[in-house]
Amino acid sequence: MTIEGATLGRALGEQQTGRKSLEPRVFWRMGEPIPRRLDGSLRIISVVLPIVLWWLLSSSGLVNPKFLPSPIDVIGAFGRLWEKGLFFDDVRASIFRVGTGFLLAAVLSVPLGIAMGAFAAVRSLLEPIIGIVRYMPAPAFIPLLIIYLGLDEAPKIALIFIGVIFFNTLMIMDAVKFVPKHLLEATYTLGGSRVQTLMQVITPYVVPNILDAFRINMAAAWNLVVVAELIAANEGLGKRIAIAQKFFRTDEIFAYLIILGVIGFLVDLTLRFVLKTTCKWAVD
Amino acid sequence: MHLNVSNLHKQFFGPKETVVALKAVNLHVEQGEFVCVVGASGSGKSTLLRLIAGLEVPTTGQIAVDGEPVTGPGADRGMVFQDYTLYPWMTVQKNVEFGLKLQGTDKQTRKEQASYYLEMVGLAQFAQALPKQLSGGMKQRVAIARALCSRPKILLMDEPFGALDVQTKETMQQFMLDLWQRTGTSILMITHDVREAVFLSQRIYVMTVRPGTVKAEIVVELGKARTVQTRSLPRFQSYQDDVLAQLINTGAESTAS
């Protein structure tokens, strides 16, 4: 009825004025929020629909279950892995590597990025070399890292460090470039020194951008830990996937993929939560 | 306080051409005066204020506050910008305190001072609000309180009400006038709004366009206590006409050359 009404109204409108006007839309709104309920439903569909399709496909008999295990098989695999007790060790090993590598990169990239953004001199000095090195794919460093650092934890942590630091630095640098010039000048006219301006104005201003950079580059770190573990490791989620492949356990591979996705998503949620609570001024 | 600008020149050296922004500018502001500089856009009036603030370096000429040459920005010359320059992550209270914090004033004094100035600009009840929760006029009042809180010798204002709507603007002008009388601060304000300049100042400098230089100095004798009624006085109108005549004159000259 409402649709009919709308059509009727539109028809009348066109008759009266003879012009074509932009009709209001709910689903296809641009640059505006959609109603809460629609938003929630779409978010649920986003996760449920792929699982349903997967389940339908696997139970249709079109694909060999050896290649595409059903969701039930994967849940079973979860149970088995949990009972074996390997699960926890693998997750812990991977998280430790990502955490350490990422933390080291963050500790260095934050001051480096801020310095490069604030001082054109530092930028001229470092941007060219970082610009080149960041295009060297981090996994290409693995052989070197193994030669230098052996097969233990060090090369894996170093790989994540290399994969994260350059992008992090450049993203933070860009954020600093967008600090309004007048904000710095206002600080100078209040008697602020350069150091004070750097520490008490520029740095707090880019905290939300730093957290955003972390969120984006965390995904890269999470990628690289799997790459490193696929090549050489005793435990870890990537290692476990490599073993599952040897034994053709696609259900276990699926289980590990899901775990990787869920952990990554949780880390992202945590960082978003930190952003929301610590930088109230910057959100919506 | 005595601000003296003598024979000030400022050139910007671009890749293709050199722009003369200011040419032989002379002006002064005495203790407790409210002085406006009026000029069309491109007259270099903002550059002039930035030079006095120490945010730009003059090509030649002198700027001195109490005989001491200006070599860079400092807390003795507070500044209010046209666009909103509050620190978005700080509460209103913290914004106003910030100048004192930079100078190492202790927490208690800082708090008291900031509260005093917030009270003065009528925003005490918004002390814990974030800048984004305030309207444009309120933001500028916080910016003014922040500048005053460091107790500058002179307050420099760069078209501070330029971004406000007409009603808010007039309210702010009255507010500024009252504030000036209560604090006795010396103020140098840049504006392109002739009405605003006449209403606020005791003296007006009119600047010409390209090259920017001071063409005329007009003393506005309308007393200190001015109100809405002041704007409809015949004398107010005639001052406005004087300034406009000077401005339009300069426009004609610059198109002729």
Coordinates of C-alpha atoms in Angstrom, one line a residue:
Chain A
M1 CA 0.0 0.0 0.0
T2 CA 2.8 2.4 0.9
I3 CA 4.6 1.6 -2.3
E4 CA 1.4 2.2 -4.3
G5 CA 0.9 5.4 -2.4
A6 CA 4.4 6.5 -3.2
T7 CA 4.0 5.6 -6.9
L8 CA 0.8 7.5 -7.0
G9 CA 2.3 10.5 -5.3
R10 CA 5.2 10.5 -7.7
A11 CA 2.9 10.2 -10.7
L12 CA 0.9 13.2 -9.4
G13 CA 4.0 15.1 -8.7
E14 CA 5.3 14.6 -12.2
Q15 CA 1.9 15.6 -13.6
Q16 CA 1.8 18.8 -11.6
T17 CA 5.3 20.0 -12.1
G18 CA 6.5 18.1 -15.1
R19 CA 10.0 17.7 -13.6
K20 CA 11.8 14.6 -12.5
S21 CA 12.9 14.7 -8.9
L22 CA 15.2 12.4 -6.9
E23 CA 13.2 9.9 -5.1
P24 CA 14.0 9.1 -1.5
R25 CA 15.5 5.6 -0.9
V26 CA 16.1 3.5 2.2
F27 CA 18.5 0.8 1.0
W28 CA 20.4 2.9 -1.6
R29 CA 21.0 5.9 0.6
M30 CA 24.4 7.5 0.0
G31 CA 26.4 9.1 2.7
E32 CA 23.7 8.7 5.3
P33 CA 23.0 6.0 7.9
I34 CA 20.3 3.4 7.3
P35 CA 17.7 2.5 9.9
R36 CA 19.1 0.5 12.9
R37 CA 17.0 -2.6 12.2
L38 CA 18.0 -2.8 8.6
D39 CA 21.6 -2.3 9.6
G40 CA 21.4 -5.2 12.1
S41 CA 19.6 -7.5 9.7
L42 CA 22.1 -6.9 7.0
R43 CA 25.0 -7.6 9.4
I44 CA 23.5 -10.9 10.4
I45 CA 22.9 -11.9 6.8
S46 CA 26.5 -11.0 6.0
V47 CA 27.7 -13.9 8.2
V48 CA 24.8 -16.3 8.1
L49 CA 24.2 -16.3 4.3
P50 CA 27.8 -17.6 3.4
I51 CA 27.5 -20.3 6.0
V52 CA 24.1 -21.4 4.7
L53 CA 25.4 -21.5 1.1
W54 CA 28.5 -23.4 2.2
W55 CA 26.3 -25.9 4.1
L56 CA 23.9 -26.3 1.1
L57 CA 26.8 -26.8 -1.3
S58 CA 28.5 -29.3 0.8
S59 CA 25.3 -31.3 1.4
S60 CA 24.2 -31.2 -2.2
G61 CA 26.7 -33.9 -3.2
L62 CA 28.1 -31.7 -6.0
V63 CA 31.5 -31.4 -4.4
N64 CA 33.5 -34.2 -3.0
P65 CA 33.4 -33.9 0.9
K66 CA 37.1 -34.5 0.9
F67 CA 37.5 -31.1 -0.7
L68 CA 34.7 -29.3 0.9
P69 CA 33.8 -30.5 4.4
S70 CA 30.4 -29.6 5.7
P71 CA 30.0 -27.1 8.6
I72 CA 29.2 -30.1 10.8
D73 CA 32.5 -31.8 9.9
V74 CA 34.4 -28.6 10.7
I75 CA 32.7 -28.3 14.1
G76 CA 33.8 -31.9 14.6
A77 CA 37.3 -31.0 13.7
F78 CA 37.2 -28.1 16.2
G79 CA 36.2 -30.7 18.9
R80 CA 39.0 -33.0 18.0
L81 CA 41.7 -30.3 18.0
W82 CA 40.4 -29.0 21.2
E83 CA 40.7 -32.4 22.8
K84 CA 44.2 -32.9 21.5
G85 CA 45.1 -29.8 23.4
L86 CA 47.2 -28.5 20.5
F87 CA 44.8 -25.7 19.8
F88 CA 45.7 -23.5 22.7
D89 CA 49.4 -23.9 22.1
D90 CA 49.1 -23.0 18.4
V91 CA 47.0 -19.9 19.1
R92 CA 49.3 -18.8 21.8
A93 CA 52.4 -19.3 19.6
S94 CA 50.9 -17.3 16.8
I95 CA 49.6 -14.5 19.0
F96 CA 53.0 -14.3 20.7
R97 CA 54.8 -13.8 17.4
V98 CA 52.3 -11.3 16.0
G99 CA 52.2 -9.4 19.3
T100 CA 56.0 -9.2 19.7
G101 CA 56.7 -8.2 16.1
F102 CA 53.9 -5.8 16.0
L103 CA 54.8 -4.2 19.3
L104 CA 58.4 -3.6 18.3
A105 CA 57.3 -2.1 15.0
A106 CA 54.8 0.1 16.8
V107 CA 57.2 1.4 19.4
L108 CA 59.5 2.5 16.6
S109 CA 57.0 3.6 14.0
V110 CA 55.1 6.0 16.2
P111 CA 57.9 8.4 17.0
L112 CA 59.4 7.9 13.5
G113 CA 56.1 8.7 11.8
I114 CA 55.4 11.7 13.9
A115 CA 58.9 13.0 13.4
M116 CA 58.6 12.5 9.6
G117 CA 55.2 14.2 9.5
A118 CA 56.2 17.1 11.6
F119 CA 59.7 17.9 10.3
A120 CA 60.1 18.2 6.5
A121 CA 63.9 17.7 7.1
V122 CA 63.4 14.3 8.7
R123 CA 60.9 13.4 5.9
S124 CA 63.4 14.3 3.2
L125 CA 66.0 12.2 4.9
L126 CA 63.9 9.0 5.4
E127 CA 61.0 9.0 3.0
P128 CA 63.0 8.0 -0.1
I129 CA 64.6 4.9 1.5
I130 CA 61.4 3.8 3.2
G131 CA 59.6 4.3 0.0
I132 CA 61.9 1.8 -1.7
V133 CA 62.1 -0.7 1.1
R134 CA 58.4 -0.9 1.7
Y135 CA 57.9 -2.2 -1.9
M136 CA 60.2 -5.2 -1.1
P137 CA 57.6 -7.9 -0.2
A138 CA 58.3 -8.9 3.4
P139 CA 58.1 -12.6 2.7
A140 CA 61.0 -12.1 0.3
F141 CA 63.1 -11.5 3.4
I142 CA 62.4 -14.9 4.8
P143 CA 65.5 -16.7 3.4
L144 CA 67.8 -13.9 4.6
L145 CA 66.1 -13.9 8.0
I146 CA 66.6 -17.6 8.3
I147 CA 70.3 -17.3 7.4
Y148 CA 70.8 -14.4 9.9
L149 CA 68.6 -15.5 12.7
G150 CA 68.1 -19.3 12.4
L151 CA 64.8 -21.1 12.6
D152 CA 63.6 -20.1 16.0
E153 CA 61.2 -17.3 17.0
A154 CA 63.5 -14.5 16.0
P155 CA 63.1 -14.7 12.2
K156 CA 59.3 -14.9 12.5
I157 CA 59.2 -11.8 14.8
A158 CA 61.6 -10.0 12.5
L159 CA 59.4 -10.8 9.5
I160 CA 56.3 -9.3 11.1
F161 CA 58.4 -6.3 12.2
I162 CA 59.6 -5.7 8.6
G163 CA 56.1 -6.2 7.3
V164 CA 54.5 -3.7 9.6
I165 CA 57.0 -0.9 10.4
F166 CA 57.2 0.8 7.1
F167 CA 53.5 1.1 6.4
N168 CA 52.8 2.1 9.9
T169 CA 55.4 4.8 9.8
L170 CA 54.1 6.2 6.5
M171 CA 50.5 6.2 7.6
I172 CA 51.3 8.0 10.8
M173 CA 53.4 10.5 8.9
D174 CA 50.5 11.2 6.6
A175 CA 48.2 11.8 9.5
V176 CA 50.6 14.3 11.0
K177 CA 50.7 16.2 7.8
F178 CA 46.9 16.8 8.2
V179 CA 47.2 18.4 11.6
P180 CA 45.8 21.9 10.9
K181 CA 48.5 24.5 10.7
H182 CA 46.5 26.9 12.7
L183 CA 46.4 24.5 15.6
L184 CA 50.2 24.6 15.7
E185 CA 50.3 28.3 15.3
A186 CA 47.8 28.8 18.1
T187 CA 50.1 26.8 20.3
Y188 CA 53.1 29.0 19.4
T189 CA 51.1 32.1 20.3
L190 CA 50.3 30.6 23.6
G191 CA 54.0 30.3 24.3
G192 CA 54.5 26.7 23.3
S193 CA 57.9 25.5 22.3
R194 CA 58.5 23.1 19.4
V195 CA 58.9 20.1 21.7
Q196 CA 55.7 21.0 23.6
T197 CA 53.8 21.4 20.3
L198 CA 55.1 18.0 19.1
M199 CA 54.3 16.2 22.3
Q200 CA 51.2 17.9 23.5
V201 CA 49.4 19.0 20.3
I202 CA 50.6 16.9 17.3
T203 CA 50.8 13.6 19.1
P204 CA 47.4 13.6 20.8
Y205 CA 45.8 14.9 17.6
V206 CA 47.0 11.8 15.6
V207 CA 46.2 9.2 18.3
P208 CA 43.0 8.1 16.5
N209 CA 44.9 7.8 13.2
I210 CA 47.6 5.8 14.9
L211 CA 45.0 3.4 16.2
D212 CA 43.5 3.2 12.7
A213 CA 47.0 2.4 11.2
F214 CA 47.4 -0.3 13.8
R215 CA 44.1 -1.8 12.8
I216 CA 45.0 -1.9 9.2
N217 CA 48.6 -3.2 9.7
M218 CA 47.5 -5.8 12.2
A219 CA 46.0 -7.6 9.3
A220 CA 49.3 -7.6 7.5
A221 CA 51.0 -9.0 10.7
W222 CA 48.5 -11.7 10.9
N223 CA 49.1 -12.6 7.3
L224 CA 52.8 -12.8 7.7
V225 CA 52.8 -15.0 10.8
V226 CA 51.0 -17.7 8.8
V227 CA 53.5 -17.3 6.0
A228 CA 56.4 -17.7 8.4
E229 CA 54.8 -20.7 10.1
L230 CA 54.0 -22.4 6.8
I231 CA 57.7 -22.3 6.0
A232 CA 59.3 -23.3 9.2
A233 CA 57.8 -23.7 12.7
N234 CA 57.1 -26.4 15.3
E235 CA 53.7 -25.0 16.3
G236 CA 51.4 -22.2 15.4
L237 CA 48.2 -21.9 13.4
G238 CA 50.1 -21.7 10.0
K239 CA 52.1 -24.7 10.9
R240 CA 49.0 -26.6 11.8
I241 CA 47.5 -25.8 8.4
A242 CA 50.6 -27.1 6.7
I243 CA 50.3 -30.4 8.7
A244 CA 46.6 -30.7 7.9
Q245 CA 47.4 -30.3 4.2
K246 CA 49.8 -33.2 4.4
F247 CA 47.1 -35.5 5.8
F248 CA 44.4 -34.0 3.5
R249 CA 42.4 -32.8 6.5
T250 CA 40.4 -30.1 4.8
D251 CA 38.0 -30.0 7.8
E252 CA 40.9 -29.0 10.0
I253 CA 42.2 -26.4 7.5
F254 CA 38.7 -24.9 7.6
A255 CA 38.7 -24.9 11.4
Y256 CA 42.1 -23.1 11.5
L257 CA 41.0 -20.6 8.8
I258 CA 37.9 -19.8 10.9
I259 CA 40.0 -19.4 14.0
L260 CA 42.4 -17.0 12.2
G261 CA 39.5 -14.9 11.0
V262 CA 37.9 -14.8 14.4
I263 CA 41.1 -13.8 16.3
G264 CA 41.8 -11.1 13.7
F265 CA 38.3 -9.8 14.0
L266 CA 38.5 -9.8 17.8
V267 CA 41.8 -7.8 17.7
D268 CA 40.1 -5.3 15.4
L269 CA 37.1 -5.0 17.7
T270 CA 39.4 -4.4 20.6
L271 CA 41.3 -1.6 18.8
R272 CA 38.0 -0.1 17.8
F273 CA 36.8 -0.2 21.4
V274 CA 40.0 1.4 22.6
L275 CA 39.5 4.2 19.9
K276 CA 35.9 4.7 21.0
T277 CA 36.7 4.9 24.7
T278 CA 40.0 6.9 24.6
C279 CA 39.2 9.3 21.7
K280 CA 35.6 10.3 22.3
W281 CA 36.4 13.6 20.6
A282 CA 37.2 11.9 17.3
V283 CA 34.3 9.4 17.0
D284 CA 31.2 10.5 15.2
Chain B
M1 CA 52.1 48.2 26.5
H2 CA 53.2 49.9 23.4
L3 CA 53.1 48.1 20.0
N4 CA 55.1 49.8 17.3
V5 CA 55.3 48.7 13.6
S6 CA 57.6 50.8 11.5
N7 CA 58.4 50.8 7.8
L8 CA 57.3 47.1 7.5
H9 CA 57.8 45.4 4.2
K10 CA 56.9 41.8 3.4
Q11 CA 57.5 40.0 0.1
F12 CA 56.7 36.5 -0.7
F13 CA 59.1 34.9 -3.2
G14 CA 57.1 32.5 -5.4
P15 CA 58.5 30.3 -8.0
K16 CA 57.4 32.7 -10.8
E17 CA 56.9 36.1 -9.3
T18 CA 57.6 38.0 -6.2
V19 CA 54.4 39.3 -4.4
V20 CA 54.7 42.4 -2.4
A21 CA 52.2 41.7 0.4
L22 CA 53.0 44.7 2.6
K23 CA 54.8 48.0 1.7
A24 CA 56.0 50.5 4.2
V25 CA 53.4 49.8 6.9
N26 CA 53.5 52.0 10.0
L27 CA 51.1 51.7 12.9
H28 CA 51.0 51.7 16.6
V29 CA 48.7 50.5 19.4
E30 CA 48.8 52.0 22.9
Q31 CA 47.9 50.4 26.2
G32 CA 44.2 49.7 26.5
E33 CA 43.4 50.7 23.0
F34 CA 41.0 48.8 20.7
V35 CA 42.4 49.2 17.1
C36 CA 41.0 47.7 13.9
V37 CA 42.7 47.3 10.6
V38 CA 40.2 47.3 7.7
G39 CA 41.0 46.3 4.2
A40 CA 39.7 44.3 1.3
S41 CA 40.9 40.7 0.8
G42 CA 44.4 40.8 -0.6
S43 CA 45.3 43.9 1.2
G44 CA 47.8 41.9 3.3
K45 CA 46.0 42.6 6.6
S46 CA 46.2 39.0 7.7
T47 CA 49.9 38.9 6.8
L48 CA 50.4 42.1 8.9
L49 CA 48.8 40.4 12.0
R50 CA 50.8 37.2 11.4
L51 CA 54.0 39.3 11.3
I52 CA 53.1 41.0 14.6
A53 CA 52.3 37.6 16.1
G54 CA 55.7 36.4 15.0
L55 CA 54.4 33.7 12.8
E56 CA 56.0 35.2 9.7
V57 CA 59.3 37.0 9.4
P58 CA 59.3 40.5 7.9
T59 CA 61.4 41.2 4.8
T60 CA 62.5 44.6 6.3
G61 CA 61.2 46.9 9.0
Q62 CA 60.6 46.6 12.7
I63 CA 57.9 45.3 15.0
A64 CA 58.4 46.0 18.7
V65 CA 56.4 45.4 21.8
D66 CA 57.4 47.7 24.6
G67 CA 60.6 48.5 22.7
E68 CA 61.5 44.8 22.4
P69 CA 61.8 43.6 18.8
V70 CA 59.5 40.7 17.8
T71 CA 61.5 37.7 16.6
G72 CA 59.0 34.9 16.9
P73 CA 55.7 33.9 18.4
G74 CA 55.3 34.3 22.1
A75 CA 52.8 34.4 24.9
D76 CA 53.0 38.2 25.2
R77 CA 50.9 38.4 22.0
G78 CA 47.8 36.3 22.2
M79 CA 46.1 35.4 19.0
V80 CA 42.5 34.5 18.0
F81 CA 42.2 33.0 14.5
Q82 CA 39.2 33.2 12.2
D83 CA 38.8 29.4 12.0
Y84 CA 38.3 27.4 15.1
T85 CA 41.6 26.4 16.6
L86 CA 40.5 24.8 19.8
Y87 CA 42.2 21.5 20.7
P88 CA 39.4 19.0 19.9
W89 CA 40.5 16.4 22.4
M90 CA 40.6 18.8 25.4
T91 CA 37.6 20.0 27.3
V92 CA 36.8 23.7 27.3
Q93 CA 38.4 24.1 30.7
K94 CA 41.6 22.3 29.5
N95 CA 41.7 24.4 26.4
V96 CA 41.6 27.6 28.4
E97 CA 44.3 26.3 30.8
F98 CA 46.6 25.1 28.1
G99 CA 48.6 28.3 27.7
L100 CA 49.4 28.4 31.4
K101 CA 50.3 24.7 31.3
L102 CA 52.8 25.4 28.5
Q103 CA 54.4 28.0 30.7
G104 CA 54.6 25.6 33.6
T105 CA 52.0 27.2 35.9
D106 CA 50.9 24.9 38.7
K107 CA 47.6 23.1 38.4
Q108 CA 45.7 25.0 41.1
T109 CA 46.5 28.4 39.7
R110 CA 45.8 27.2 36.2
K111 CA 42.4 26.0 37.2
E112 CA 41.5 29.1 39.0
Q113 CA 42.6 31.4 36.1
A114 CA 40.8 29.3 33.5
S115 CA 37.6 29.3 35.5
Y116 CA 37.9 33.1 35.9
Y117 CA 38.1 33.6 32.2
L118 CA 35.5 31.1 31.4
E119 CA 33.2 32.9 33.8
M120 CA 34.1 36.1 32.0
V121 CA 33.1 34.8 28.6
G122 CA 30.0 33.3 30.1
L123 CA 30.8 29.7 29.5
A124 CA 31.5 28.4 33.0
Q125 CA 28.7 25.8 32.7
F126 CA 30.4 24.4 29.6
A127 CA 33.8 23.9 31.3
Q128 CA 33.6 20.1 30.9
A129 CA 32.2 20.1 27.3
L130 CA 34.2 19.2 24.3
P131 CA 34.7 21.8 21.6
K132 CA 32.6 19.8 19.1
Q133 CA 29.6 20.3 21.3
L134 CA 29.8 24.1 21.1
S135 CA 28.4 26.5 18.5
G136 CA 30.6 28.7 16.4
G137 CA 30.2 31.7 18.6
M138 CA 30.9 29.8 21.7
K139 CA 34.0 28.3 20.2
Q140 CA 35.3 31.7 19.5
R141 CA 34.5 32.8 23.1
V142 CA 36.6 29.9 24.3
A143 CA 39.4 30.8 22.0
I144 CA 39.3 34.4 23.4
A145 CA 39.3 33.1 26.9
R146 CA 42.2 30.8 26.1
A147 CA 44.2 33.7 24.6
L148 CA 43.4 36.0 27.6
C149 CA 44.2 33.3 30.2
S150 CA 47.9 33.6 29.4
R151 CA 47.6 37.4 30.2
P152 CA 49.1 38.7 26.9
K153 CA 50.2 42.3 26.6
I154 CA 48.1 42.5 23.4
L155 CA 45.4 40.4 21.9
L156 CA 45.6 40.0 18.1
M157 CA 42.4 38.9 16.4
D158 CA 42.3 37.8 12.8
E159 CA 38.7 38.3 11.6
P160 CA 37.5 36.3 14.6
F161 CA 33.8 36.7 13.7
G162 CA 34.2 36.2 10.0
A163 CA 32.7 32.8 10.0
L164 CA 29.6 33.7 12.2
D165 CA 26.1 34.5 11.1
V166 CA 24.9 38.1 11.4
Q167 CA 23.1 37.9 14.7
T168 CA 25.8 35.9 16.4
K169 CA 28.3 38.4 15.0
E170 CA 26.6 41.4 16.5
T171 CA 26.2 39.7 19.9
M172 CA 29.9 38.8 19.8
Q173 CA 30.8 42.4 19.0
Q174 CA 28.9 43.7 22.0
F175 CA 30.5 40.9 24.0
M176 CA 33.9 41.8 22.8
L177 CA 33.4 45.5 23.7
D178 CA 32.3 44.6 27.2
L179 CA 35.1 42.2 27.6
W180 CA 37.6 44.8 26.5
Q181 CA 36.3 47.3 29.0
R182 CA 36.4 44.9 31.8
T183 CA 39.9 43.5 31.2
G184 CA 41.5 46.7 29.8
T185 CA 43.4 44.5 27.3
S186 CA 44.9 46.2 24.3
I187 CA 43.4 44.7 21.1
L188 CA 44.5 44.8 17.5
M189 CA 41.8 43.3 15.3
I190 CA 41.7 42.6 11.5
T191 CA 38.4 42.8 9.7
H192 CA 36.9 43.5 6.3
D193 CA 33.6 44.5 8.0
V194 CA 33.5 48.3 8.1
R195 CA 30.5 48.4 10.5
E196 CA 32.3 46.0 12.9
A197 CA 35.4 48.2 12.8
V198 CA 33.5 51.4 13.5
F199 CA 31.5 49.8 16.3
L200 CA 34.5 48.3 18.1
S201 CA 37.5 50.5 17.6
Q202 CA 38.9 53.7 18.9
R203 CA 41.1 54.0 15.9
I204 CA 40.9 52.4 12.4
Y205 CA 43.7 51.8 10.0
V206 CA 42.5 51.5 6.4
M207 CA 44.7 49.4 4.1
T208 CA 45.0 49.5 0.3
V209 CA 45.2 46.5 -2.0
R210 CA 48.3 45.4 -3.7
P211 CA 50.7 46.5 -2.4
G212 CA 49.2 46.5 1.1
T213 CA 49.9 49.6 2.9
V214 CA 48.1 51.8 5.4
K215 CA 46.3 54.5 3.5
A216 CA 44.4 56.3 6.3
E217 CA 44.0 56.4 10.0
I218 CA 40.6 57.3 11.3
V219 CA 39.9 58.1 15.0
V220 CA 36.5 57.0 16.1
E221 CA 35.1 59.2 18.8
L222 CA 32.0 57.4 19.9
G223 CA 32.9 57.0 23.6
K224 CA 33.6 53.7 25.3
A225 CA 30.2 52.5 26.2
R226 CA 28.6 51.6 22.9
T227 CA 25.3 49.7 22.5
V228 CA 22.9 48.7 19.8
Q229 CA 21.7 52.3 19.6
T230 CA 25.2 53.5 18.8
R231 CA 24.9 51.8 15.4
S232 CA 22.0 54.1 14.4
L233 CA 23.7 57.4 15.4
P234 CA 24.4 59.8 12.5
R235 CA 28.0 60.0 13.7
F236 CA 28.3 56.2 13.4
Q237 CA 27.0 56.4 9.9
S238 CA 29.4 59.2 9.0
Y239 CA 32.4 57.3 10.3
Q240 CA 31.3 54.3 8.3
D241 CA 31.1 56.4 5.2
D242 CA 34.5 57.8 5.9
V243 CA 36.1 54.4 6.1
L244 CA 34.1 53.1 3.1
A245 CA 35.2 56.1 1.0
Q246 CA 38.8 55.3 1.7
L247 CA 38.2 51.7 0.9
I248 CA 36.4 52.3 -2.4
N249 CA 39.0 54.8 -3.3
T250 CA 41.7 52.3 -2.9
G251 CA 39.7 49.8 -5.0
A252 CA 39.6 52.4 -7.9
E253 CA 43.3 53.0 -7.6
S254 CA 44.2 49.4 -7.8
T255 CA 42.1 48.8 -10.9
A256 CA 43.5 51.9 -12.6
S257 CA 47.1 50.8 -12.0

